[in-house]
Short mmCIF file of C-alpha atoms and ligand atoms in Angstrom, two decimals:
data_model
loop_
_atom_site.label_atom_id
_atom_site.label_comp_id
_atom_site.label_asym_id
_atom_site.label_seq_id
_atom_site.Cartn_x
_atom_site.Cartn_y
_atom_site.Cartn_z
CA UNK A 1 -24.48 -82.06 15.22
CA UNK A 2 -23.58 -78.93 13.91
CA UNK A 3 -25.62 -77.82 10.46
CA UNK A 4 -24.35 -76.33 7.65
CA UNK A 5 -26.36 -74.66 4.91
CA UNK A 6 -24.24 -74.69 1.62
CA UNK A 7 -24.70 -72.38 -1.96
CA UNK A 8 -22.04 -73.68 -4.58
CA UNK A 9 -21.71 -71.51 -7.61
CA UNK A 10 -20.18 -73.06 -10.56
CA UNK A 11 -20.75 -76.55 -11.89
CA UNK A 12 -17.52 -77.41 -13.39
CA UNK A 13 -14.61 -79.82 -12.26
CA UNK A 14 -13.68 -78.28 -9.20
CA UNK A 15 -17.73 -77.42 -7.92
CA UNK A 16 -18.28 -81.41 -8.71
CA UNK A 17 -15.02 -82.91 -7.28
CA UNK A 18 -17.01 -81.19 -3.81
CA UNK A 19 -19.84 -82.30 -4.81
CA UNK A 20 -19.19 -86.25 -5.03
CA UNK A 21 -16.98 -85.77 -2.27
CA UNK A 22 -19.32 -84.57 0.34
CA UNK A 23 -21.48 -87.37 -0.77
CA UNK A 24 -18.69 -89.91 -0.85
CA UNK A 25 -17.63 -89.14 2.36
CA UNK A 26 -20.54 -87.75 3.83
CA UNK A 27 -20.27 -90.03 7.08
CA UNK A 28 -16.49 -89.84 7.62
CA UNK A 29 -16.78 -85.70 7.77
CA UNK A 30 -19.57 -85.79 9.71
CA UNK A 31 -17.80 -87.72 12.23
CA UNK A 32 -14.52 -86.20 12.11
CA UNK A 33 -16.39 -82.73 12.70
CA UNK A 34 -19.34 -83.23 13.73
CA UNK A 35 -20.74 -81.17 11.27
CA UNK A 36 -23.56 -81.54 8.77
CA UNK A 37 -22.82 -80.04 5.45
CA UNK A 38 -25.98 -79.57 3.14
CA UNK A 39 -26.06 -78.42 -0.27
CA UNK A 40 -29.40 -76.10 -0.65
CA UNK A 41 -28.56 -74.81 -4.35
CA UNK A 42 -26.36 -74.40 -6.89
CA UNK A 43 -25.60 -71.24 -9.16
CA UNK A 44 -24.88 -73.03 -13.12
CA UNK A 45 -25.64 -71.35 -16.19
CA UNK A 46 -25.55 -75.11 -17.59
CA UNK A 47 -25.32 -78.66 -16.73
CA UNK A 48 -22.91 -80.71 -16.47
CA UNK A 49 -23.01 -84.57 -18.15
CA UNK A 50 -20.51 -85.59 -15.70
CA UNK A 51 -22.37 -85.00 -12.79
CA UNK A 52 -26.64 -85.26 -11.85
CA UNK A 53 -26.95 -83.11 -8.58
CA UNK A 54 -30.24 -85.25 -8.45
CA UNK A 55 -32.40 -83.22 -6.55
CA UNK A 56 -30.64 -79.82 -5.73
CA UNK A 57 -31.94 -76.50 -6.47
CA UNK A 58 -30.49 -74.89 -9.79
CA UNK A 59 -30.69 -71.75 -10.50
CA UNK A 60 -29.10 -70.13 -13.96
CA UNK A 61 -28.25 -66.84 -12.49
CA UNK A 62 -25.69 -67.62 -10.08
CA UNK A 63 -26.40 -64.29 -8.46
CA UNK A 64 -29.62 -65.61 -7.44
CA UNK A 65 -27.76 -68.35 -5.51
CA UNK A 66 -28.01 -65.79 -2.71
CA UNK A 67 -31.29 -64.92 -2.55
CA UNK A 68 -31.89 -68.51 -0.42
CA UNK A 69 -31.25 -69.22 2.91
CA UNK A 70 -27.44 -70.22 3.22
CA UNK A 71 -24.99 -69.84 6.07
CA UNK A 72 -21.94 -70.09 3.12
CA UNK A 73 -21.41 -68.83 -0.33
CA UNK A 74 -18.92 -71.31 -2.08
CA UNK A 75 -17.00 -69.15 -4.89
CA UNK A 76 -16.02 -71.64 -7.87
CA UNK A 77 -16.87 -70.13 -10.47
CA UNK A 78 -12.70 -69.07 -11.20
CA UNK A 79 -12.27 -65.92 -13.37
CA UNK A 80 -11.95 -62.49 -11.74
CA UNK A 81 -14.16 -59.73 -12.24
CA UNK A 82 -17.95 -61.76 -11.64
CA UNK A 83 -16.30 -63.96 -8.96
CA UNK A 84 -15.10 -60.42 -7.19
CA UNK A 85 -18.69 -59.16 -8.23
CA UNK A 86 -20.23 -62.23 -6.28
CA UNK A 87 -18.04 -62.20 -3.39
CA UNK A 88 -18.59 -58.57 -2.61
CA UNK A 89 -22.93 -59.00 -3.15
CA UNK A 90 -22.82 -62.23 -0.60
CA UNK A 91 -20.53 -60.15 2.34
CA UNK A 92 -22.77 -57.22 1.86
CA UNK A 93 -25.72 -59.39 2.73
CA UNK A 94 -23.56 -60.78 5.43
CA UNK A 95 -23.09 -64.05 3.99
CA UNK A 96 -20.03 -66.16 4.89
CA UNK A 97 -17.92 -66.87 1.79
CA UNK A 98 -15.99 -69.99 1.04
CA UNK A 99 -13.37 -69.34 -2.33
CA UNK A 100 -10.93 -71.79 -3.95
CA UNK A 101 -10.31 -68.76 -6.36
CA UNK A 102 -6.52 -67.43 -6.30
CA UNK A 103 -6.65 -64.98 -8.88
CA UNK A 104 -9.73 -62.90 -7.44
CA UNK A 105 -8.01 -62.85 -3.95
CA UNK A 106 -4.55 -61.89 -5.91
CA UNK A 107 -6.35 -59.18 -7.80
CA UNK A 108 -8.71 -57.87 -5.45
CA UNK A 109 -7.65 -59.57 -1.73
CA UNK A 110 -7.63 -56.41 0.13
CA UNK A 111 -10.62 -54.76 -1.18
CA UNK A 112 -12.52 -58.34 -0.44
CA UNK A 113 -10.73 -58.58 2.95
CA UNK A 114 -11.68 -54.92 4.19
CA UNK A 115 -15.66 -55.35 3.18
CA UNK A 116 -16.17 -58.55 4.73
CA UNK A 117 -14.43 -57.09 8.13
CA UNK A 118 -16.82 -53.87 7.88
CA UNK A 119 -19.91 -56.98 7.52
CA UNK A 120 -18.47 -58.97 9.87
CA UNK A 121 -18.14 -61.98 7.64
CA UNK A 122 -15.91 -64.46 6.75
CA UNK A 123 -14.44 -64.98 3.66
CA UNK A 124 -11.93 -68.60 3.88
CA UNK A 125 -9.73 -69.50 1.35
CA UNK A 126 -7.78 -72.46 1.91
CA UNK A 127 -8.06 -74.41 -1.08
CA UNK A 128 -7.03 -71.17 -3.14
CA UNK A 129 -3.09 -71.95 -2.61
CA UNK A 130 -2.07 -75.59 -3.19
CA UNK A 131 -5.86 -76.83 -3.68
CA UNK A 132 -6.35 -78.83 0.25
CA UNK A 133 -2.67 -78.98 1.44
CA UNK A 134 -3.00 -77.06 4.50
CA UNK A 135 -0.90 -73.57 4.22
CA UNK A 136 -3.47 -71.01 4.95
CA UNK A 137 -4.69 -71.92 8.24
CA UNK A 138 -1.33 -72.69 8.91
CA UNK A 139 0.11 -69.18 8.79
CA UNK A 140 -3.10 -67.29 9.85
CA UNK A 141 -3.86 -69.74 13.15
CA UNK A 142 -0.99 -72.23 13.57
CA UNK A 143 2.50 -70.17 13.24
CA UNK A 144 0.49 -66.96 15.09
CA UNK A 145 2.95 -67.11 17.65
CA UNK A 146 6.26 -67.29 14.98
CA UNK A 147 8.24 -64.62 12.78
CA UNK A 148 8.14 -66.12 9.71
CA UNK A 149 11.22 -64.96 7.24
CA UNK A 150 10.83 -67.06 4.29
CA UNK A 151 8.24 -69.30 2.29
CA UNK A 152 9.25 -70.81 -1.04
CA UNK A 153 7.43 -73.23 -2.72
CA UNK A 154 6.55 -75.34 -5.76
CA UNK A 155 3.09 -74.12 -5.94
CA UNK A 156 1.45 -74.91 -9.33
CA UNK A 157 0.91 -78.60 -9.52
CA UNK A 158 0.38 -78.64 -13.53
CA UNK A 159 3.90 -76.98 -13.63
CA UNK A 160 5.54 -79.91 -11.26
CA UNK A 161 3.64 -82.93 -13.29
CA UNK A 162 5.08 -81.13 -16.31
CA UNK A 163 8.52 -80.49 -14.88
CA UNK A 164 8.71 -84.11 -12.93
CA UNK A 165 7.61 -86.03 -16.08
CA UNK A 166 10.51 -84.30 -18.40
CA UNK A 167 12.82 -85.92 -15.81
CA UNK A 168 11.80 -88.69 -16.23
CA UNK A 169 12.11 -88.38 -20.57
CA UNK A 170 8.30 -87.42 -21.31
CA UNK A 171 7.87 -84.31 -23.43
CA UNK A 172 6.32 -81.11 -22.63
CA UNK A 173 3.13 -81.08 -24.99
CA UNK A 174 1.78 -84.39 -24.05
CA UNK A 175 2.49 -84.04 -20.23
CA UNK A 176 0.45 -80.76 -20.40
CA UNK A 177 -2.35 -82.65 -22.70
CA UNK A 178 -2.43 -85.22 -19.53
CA UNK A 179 -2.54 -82.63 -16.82
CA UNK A 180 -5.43 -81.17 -18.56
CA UNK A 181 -7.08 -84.47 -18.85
CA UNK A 182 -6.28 -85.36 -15.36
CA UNK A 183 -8.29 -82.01 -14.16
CA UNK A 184 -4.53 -80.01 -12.53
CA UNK A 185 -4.56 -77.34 -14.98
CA UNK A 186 -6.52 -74.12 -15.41
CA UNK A 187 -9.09 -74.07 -17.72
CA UNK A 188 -6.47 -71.25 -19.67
CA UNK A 189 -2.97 -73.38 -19.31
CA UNK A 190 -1.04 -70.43 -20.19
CA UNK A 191 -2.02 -69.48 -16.21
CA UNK A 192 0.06 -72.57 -14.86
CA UNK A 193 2.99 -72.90 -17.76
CA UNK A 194 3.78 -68.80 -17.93
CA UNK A 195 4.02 -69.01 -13.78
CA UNK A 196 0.61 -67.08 -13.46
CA UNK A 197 -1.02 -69.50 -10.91
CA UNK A 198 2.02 -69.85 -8.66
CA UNK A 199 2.50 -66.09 -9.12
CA UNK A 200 -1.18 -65.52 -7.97
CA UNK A 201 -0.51 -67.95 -4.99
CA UNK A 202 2.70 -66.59 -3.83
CA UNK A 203 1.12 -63.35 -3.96
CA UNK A 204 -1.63 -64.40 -1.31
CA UNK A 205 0.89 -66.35 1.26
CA UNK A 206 3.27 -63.12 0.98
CA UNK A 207 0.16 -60.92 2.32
CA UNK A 208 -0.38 -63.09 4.85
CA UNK A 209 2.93 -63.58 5.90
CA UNK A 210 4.32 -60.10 5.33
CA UNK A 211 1.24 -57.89 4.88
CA UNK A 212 2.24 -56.84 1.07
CA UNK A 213 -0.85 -55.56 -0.47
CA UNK A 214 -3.15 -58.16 -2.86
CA UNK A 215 -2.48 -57.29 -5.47
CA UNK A 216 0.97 -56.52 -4.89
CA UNK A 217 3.15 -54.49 -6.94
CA UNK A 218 4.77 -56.06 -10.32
CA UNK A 219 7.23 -58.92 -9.19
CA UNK A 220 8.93 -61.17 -11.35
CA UNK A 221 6.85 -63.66 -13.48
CA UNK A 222 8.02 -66.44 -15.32
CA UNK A 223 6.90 -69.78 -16.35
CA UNK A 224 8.37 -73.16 -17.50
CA UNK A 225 7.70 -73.06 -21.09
CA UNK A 226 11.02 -72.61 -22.15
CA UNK A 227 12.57 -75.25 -20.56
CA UNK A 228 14.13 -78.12 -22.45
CA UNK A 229 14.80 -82.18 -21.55
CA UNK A 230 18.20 -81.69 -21.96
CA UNK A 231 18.49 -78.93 -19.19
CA UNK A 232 17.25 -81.75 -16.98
CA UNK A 233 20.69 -84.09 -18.01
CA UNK A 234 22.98 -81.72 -17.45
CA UNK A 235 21.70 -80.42 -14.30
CA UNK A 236 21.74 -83.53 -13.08
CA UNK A 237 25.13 -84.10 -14.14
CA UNK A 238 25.89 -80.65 -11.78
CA UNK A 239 23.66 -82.55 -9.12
CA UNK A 240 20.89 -80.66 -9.63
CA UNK A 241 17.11 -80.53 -10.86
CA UNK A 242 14.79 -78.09 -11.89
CA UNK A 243 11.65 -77.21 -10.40
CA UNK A 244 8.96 -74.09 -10.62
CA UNK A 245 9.84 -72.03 -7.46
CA UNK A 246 8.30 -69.16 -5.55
CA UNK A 247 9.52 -67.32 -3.69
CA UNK A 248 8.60 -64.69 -0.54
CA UNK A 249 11.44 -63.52 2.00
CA UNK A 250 11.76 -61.09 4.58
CA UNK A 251 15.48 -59.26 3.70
CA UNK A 252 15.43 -56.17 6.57
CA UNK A 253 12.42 -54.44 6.27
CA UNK A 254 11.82 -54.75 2.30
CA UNK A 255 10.18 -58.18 0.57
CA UNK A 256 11.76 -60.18 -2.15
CA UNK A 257 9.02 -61.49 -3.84
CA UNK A 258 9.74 -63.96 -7.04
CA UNK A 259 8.00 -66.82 -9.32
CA UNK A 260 10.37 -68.94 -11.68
CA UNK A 261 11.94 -71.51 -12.69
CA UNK A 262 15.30 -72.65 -10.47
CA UNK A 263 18.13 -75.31 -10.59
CA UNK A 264 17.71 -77.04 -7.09
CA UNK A 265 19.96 -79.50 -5.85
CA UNK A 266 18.77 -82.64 -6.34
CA UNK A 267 18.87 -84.22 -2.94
CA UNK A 268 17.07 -81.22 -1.75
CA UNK A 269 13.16 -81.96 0.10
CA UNK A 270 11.67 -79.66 -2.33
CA UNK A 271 13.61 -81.82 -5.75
CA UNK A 272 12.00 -84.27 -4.73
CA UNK A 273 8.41 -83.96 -4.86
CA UNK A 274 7.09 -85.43 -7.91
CA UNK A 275 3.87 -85.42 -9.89
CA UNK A 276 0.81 -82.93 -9.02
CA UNK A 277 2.40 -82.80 -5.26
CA UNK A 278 3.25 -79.24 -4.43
CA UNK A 279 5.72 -78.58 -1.57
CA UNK A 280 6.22 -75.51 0.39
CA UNK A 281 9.07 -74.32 3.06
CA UNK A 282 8.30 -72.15 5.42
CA UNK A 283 10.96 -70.79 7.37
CA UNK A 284 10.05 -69.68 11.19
CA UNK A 285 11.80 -68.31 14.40
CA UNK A 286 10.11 -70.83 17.09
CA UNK A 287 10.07 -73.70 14.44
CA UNK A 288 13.23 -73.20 12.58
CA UNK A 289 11.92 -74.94 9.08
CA UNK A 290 8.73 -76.35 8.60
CA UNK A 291 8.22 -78.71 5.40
CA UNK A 292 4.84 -79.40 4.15
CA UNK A 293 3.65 -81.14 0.98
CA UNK A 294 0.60 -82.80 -0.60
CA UNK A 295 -1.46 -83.14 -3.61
CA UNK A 296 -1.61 -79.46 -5.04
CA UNK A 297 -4.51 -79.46 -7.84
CA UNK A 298 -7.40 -81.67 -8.75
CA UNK A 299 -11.26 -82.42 -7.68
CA UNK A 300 -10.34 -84.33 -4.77
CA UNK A 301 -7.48 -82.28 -3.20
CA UNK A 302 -9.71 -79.08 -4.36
CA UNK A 303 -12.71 -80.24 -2.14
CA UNK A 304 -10.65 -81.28 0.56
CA UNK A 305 -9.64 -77.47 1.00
CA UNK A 306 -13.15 -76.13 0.60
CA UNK A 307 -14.70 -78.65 3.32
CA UNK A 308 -11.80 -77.82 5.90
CA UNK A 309 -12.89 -74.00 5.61
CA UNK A 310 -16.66 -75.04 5.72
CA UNK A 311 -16.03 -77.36 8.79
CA UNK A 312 -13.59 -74.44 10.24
CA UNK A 313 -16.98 -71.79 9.82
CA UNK A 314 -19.33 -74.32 11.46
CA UNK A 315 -17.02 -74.95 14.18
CA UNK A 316 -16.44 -71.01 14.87
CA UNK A 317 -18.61 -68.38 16.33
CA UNK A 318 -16.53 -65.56 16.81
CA UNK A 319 -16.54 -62.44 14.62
CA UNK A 320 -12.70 -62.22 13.08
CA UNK A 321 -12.14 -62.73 9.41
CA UNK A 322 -9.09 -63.14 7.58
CA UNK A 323 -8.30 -59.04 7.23
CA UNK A 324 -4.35 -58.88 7.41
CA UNK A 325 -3.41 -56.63 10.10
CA UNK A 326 0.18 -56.68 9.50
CA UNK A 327 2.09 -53.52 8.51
CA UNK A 328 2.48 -53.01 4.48
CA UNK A 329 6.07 -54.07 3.70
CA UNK A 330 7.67 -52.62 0.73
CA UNK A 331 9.03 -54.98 -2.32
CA UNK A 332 12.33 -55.12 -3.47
CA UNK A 333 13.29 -54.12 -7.21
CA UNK A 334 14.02 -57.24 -8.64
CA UNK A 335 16.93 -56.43 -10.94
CA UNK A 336 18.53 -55.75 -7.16
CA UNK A 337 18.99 -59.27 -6.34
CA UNK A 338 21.71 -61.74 -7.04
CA UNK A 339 22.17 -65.38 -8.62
CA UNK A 340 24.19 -67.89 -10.21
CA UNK A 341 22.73 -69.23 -13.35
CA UNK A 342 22.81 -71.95 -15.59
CA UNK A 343 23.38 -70.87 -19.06
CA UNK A 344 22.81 -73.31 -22.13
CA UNK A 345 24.22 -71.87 -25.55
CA UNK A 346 24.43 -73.35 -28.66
CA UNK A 347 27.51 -72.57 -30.56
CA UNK A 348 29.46 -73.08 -34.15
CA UNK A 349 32.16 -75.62 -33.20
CA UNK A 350 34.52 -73.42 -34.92
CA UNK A 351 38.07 -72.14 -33.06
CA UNK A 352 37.65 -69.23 -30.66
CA UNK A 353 34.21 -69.65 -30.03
CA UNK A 354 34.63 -70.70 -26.30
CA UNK A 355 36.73 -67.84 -26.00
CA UNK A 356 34.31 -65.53 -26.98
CA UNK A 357 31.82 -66.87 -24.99
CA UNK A 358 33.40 -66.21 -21.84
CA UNK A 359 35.02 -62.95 -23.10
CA UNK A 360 30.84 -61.56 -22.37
CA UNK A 361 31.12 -62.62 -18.78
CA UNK A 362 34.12 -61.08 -18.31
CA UNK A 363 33.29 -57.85 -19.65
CA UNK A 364 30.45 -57.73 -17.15
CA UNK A 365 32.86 -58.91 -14.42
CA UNK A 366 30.91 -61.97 -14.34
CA UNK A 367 32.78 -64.83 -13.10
CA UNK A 368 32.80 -68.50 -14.10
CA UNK A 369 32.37 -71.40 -11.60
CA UNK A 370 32.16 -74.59 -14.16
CA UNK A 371 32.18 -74.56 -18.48
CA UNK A 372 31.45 -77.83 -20.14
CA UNK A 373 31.70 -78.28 -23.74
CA UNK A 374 29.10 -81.13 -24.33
CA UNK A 375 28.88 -83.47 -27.43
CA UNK A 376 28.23 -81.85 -30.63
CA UNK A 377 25.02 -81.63 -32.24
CA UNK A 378 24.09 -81.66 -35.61
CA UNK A 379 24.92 -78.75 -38.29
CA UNK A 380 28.78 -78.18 -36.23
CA UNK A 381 26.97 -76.66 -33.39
CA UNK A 382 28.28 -77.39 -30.25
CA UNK A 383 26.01 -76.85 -26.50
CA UNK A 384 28.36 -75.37 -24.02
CA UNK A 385 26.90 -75.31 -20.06
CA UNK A 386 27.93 -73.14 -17.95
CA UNK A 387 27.04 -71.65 -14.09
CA UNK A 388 28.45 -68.62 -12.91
CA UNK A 389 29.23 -67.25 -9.25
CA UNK A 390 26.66 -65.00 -7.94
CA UNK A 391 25.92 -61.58 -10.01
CA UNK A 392 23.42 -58.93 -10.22
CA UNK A 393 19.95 -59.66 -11.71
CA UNK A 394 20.35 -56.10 -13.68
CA UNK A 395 23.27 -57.60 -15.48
CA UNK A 396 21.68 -60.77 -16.72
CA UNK A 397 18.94 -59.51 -18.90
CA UNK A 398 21.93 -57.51 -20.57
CA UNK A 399 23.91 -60.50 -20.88
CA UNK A 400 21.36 -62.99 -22.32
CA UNK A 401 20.71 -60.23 -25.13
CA UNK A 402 24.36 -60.08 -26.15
CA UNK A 403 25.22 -63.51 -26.19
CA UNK A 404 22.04 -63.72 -28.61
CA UNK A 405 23.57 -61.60 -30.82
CA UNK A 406 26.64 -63.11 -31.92
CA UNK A 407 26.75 -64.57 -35.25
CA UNK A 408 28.22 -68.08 -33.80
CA UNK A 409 25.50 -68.12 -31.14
CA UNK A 410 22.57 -69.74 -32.48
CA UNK A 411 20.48 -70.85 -29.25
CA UNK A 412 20.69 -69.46 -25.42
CA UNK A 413 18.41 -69.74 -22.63
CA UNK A 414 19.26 -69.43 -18.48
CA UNK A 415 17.84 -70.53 -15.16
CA UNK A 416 18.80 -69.04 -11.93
CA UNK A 417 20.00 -71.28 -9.31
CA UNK A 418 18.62 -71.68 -6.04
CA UNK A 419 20.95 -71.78 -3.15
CA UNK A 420 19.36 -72.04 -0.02
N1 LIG B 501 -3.95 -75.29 -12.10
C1 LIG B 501 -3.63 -75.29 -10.71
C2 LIG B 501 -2.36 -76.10 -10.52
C3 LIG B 501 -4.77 -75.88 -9.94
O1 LIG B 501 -1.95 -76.82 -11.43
O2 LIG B 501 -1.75 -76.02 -9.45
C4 LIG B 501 -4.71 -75.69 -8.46
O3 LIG B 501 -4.67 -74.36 -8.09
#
């Protein structure tokens, strides 16, 4: 049997979840690879009540993790600038790395990348993008042989408990208060609800699948925190849903790179995925589309990505690591690309007001594919839904600040809608 001689750095939920679960399931790995995983220390500048690592080396200093003899740094500490600090120290003493951490590969990818290639190192990241569900191997070893032209995906798991709960009637403060409790969201929740984490993650797949740079340019951010229950009822009544979705597309030789909220329809693979599960479509020349989904955050999921990358290392003995050779492709200005949107506005019931309304499309040239006047709400204010046909992205931001302005508008918010 293979042996593997493990560091972890970190002690908190996601360190632990590994933790338990190579001692949970200590025989079933070892069987289904063969390998021997063995914890020799662990880097914690505390304990933790919810887990005794019995009789494991601790040291306070998690730097010091790599003064003993380990084949494999594992990076979970989270956070940026020490984790990038860390990674760099263990691939300059030629030290194998092992990372669930998105937002140090987002931030500083290439710069990790290119110094563990000059050390001839490895640094494996397959639980950093949708926590085990297997994506990364998939593009870098499995797909090797495709074009790949699109990958969009739901790719924050707090986001789609959040989203697939207000569905279902829940609110949005008490669904986040659960995902917390239930371990999905980052220990800063602004990183999952503002669209941070998928940003981060959509960042990393469109390196590997493109070669943009990590980190890549500014791209469009934005999160789910303005979304209401009642977008969910009348998008539904449109037959559609709406998810967190990002996005990374090949369009000639430039790269549309995006993380948002969409409308979906609701029949659609990716509408319906509930709960923690994030799904991801990848769209391929020899494969045409390839669907994969599974549990996208939390302990288990978490450690079920790290051991895959420790059982991949043990089972390797070639040189390569994960450097992107692929040329640099160039992004595409946002404001350049198209949609149709929902728009929700909340208007005085009073004569003319529709008229208005749709007098601010016009003078963009913006046309009109469905307006619904819905029931009245309190205070004479009536919600009025409407999607338009496809217009420019410039044009919208414009829009949305106008129809705020007028006197009879009191409330206005907008999704885009995703078509294919
Ligand atoms: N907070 C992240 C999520 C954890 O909810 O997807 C996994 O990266």
């Amino acid at each position: 049997m293979k042996k593997l001689k493990i560091g972890i750095c970190g002690w908190g939920n996601v360190a632990t979840g590994l933790y338990k679960t190579l001692e949970d399931n200590r025989i079933q790995i070892e069987s289904n690879s063969n390998t021997q995983i063995d914890i020799v220390v662990i880097g914690a500048r505390r304990d933790n009540p919810k887990c005794d690592p019995k009789n494991i080396t601790i040291e306070r200093d998690i730097f010091d993790v790599l003064n003993h003899d380990i084949d494999v740094l594992v990076e979970l500490i989270g956070g940026v600038e020490v984790a990038r600090e860390l990674i760099l120290k263990s691939v300059n003493k030629g030290i194998n790395v092992v990372t669930a951490n998105k937002a140090v590969l987002f931030h500083h990818g290439d710069e990790i990348f290119e110094k563990a290639n000059l050390n001839n190192v490895k640094v494996l990241f397959e639980s950093s993008v949708c926590a085990g569900t297997p994506i990364i191997k998939l593009l870098t070893e499995e797909l090797s042989a495709n074009k790949v032209t699109k990958i969009a995906g739901m790719l924050n798991g707090t986001s789609n408990f959040i989203l697939s709960n207000m569905e279902e009637g829940s609110d949005f403060k008490p669904t986040l208060e659960l995902a917390q409790k239930e371990g999905y969201a980052e220990p800063d929740p602004t990183f999952d609800i503002e669209g941070l984490d998928a940003a981060h993650k959509i960042g990393i797949l469109s390196s590997l699948a493109f070669g943009t740079p990590l980190p890549p340019n500014d791209f469009y951010i934005e999160g789910i925190s303005n979304i209401k229950k009642i977008d969910f009822k009348y998008a539904k009544e449109m037959g559609y849903t709406v998810k967190h979705l990002a996005v990374t597309k090949l369009n000639e030789d430039q790269i549309e790179l995006r993380a948002h909220p969409v409308l979906i329809k609701i029949n659609s693979y990716l509408a319906n995925l509930k709960s923690v599960r994030n799904g991801i479509e990848v769209e391929t020349d020899l494969l045409g589309t390839l669907h994969i989904a599974g549990s996208g955050a939390g302990q288990e999921s978490t450690a079920s990505g790290v051991i895959s990358d420790l059982v991949h290392l043990a089972n390797s003995n070639d040189n390569f690591s994960e450097k992107n050779s692929k040329s640099k492709n160039k992004l595409i200005n946002f404001l350049s690309l198209s949609f149709q949107y929902y728009f929700y506005i909340e208007a005085e019931d009073v004569p003319g007001v529709m008229a208005l309304i749709t007098s601010q499309f016009a003078k963009k040239k913006i046309g009109i594919e469905s307006i619904v006047q819905k029931e009245n709400l309190k205070n004479n204010m009536v919600p009025i839904v409407i999607i338009t046909d496809l217009f420019v992205e410039k044009d919208h931001k414009d829009l949305l600040q106008t129809l705020k302005k007028l006197d009879s508008v009191d409330a206005v918010r907008s999704i885009r809608i995703e078509l294919d």
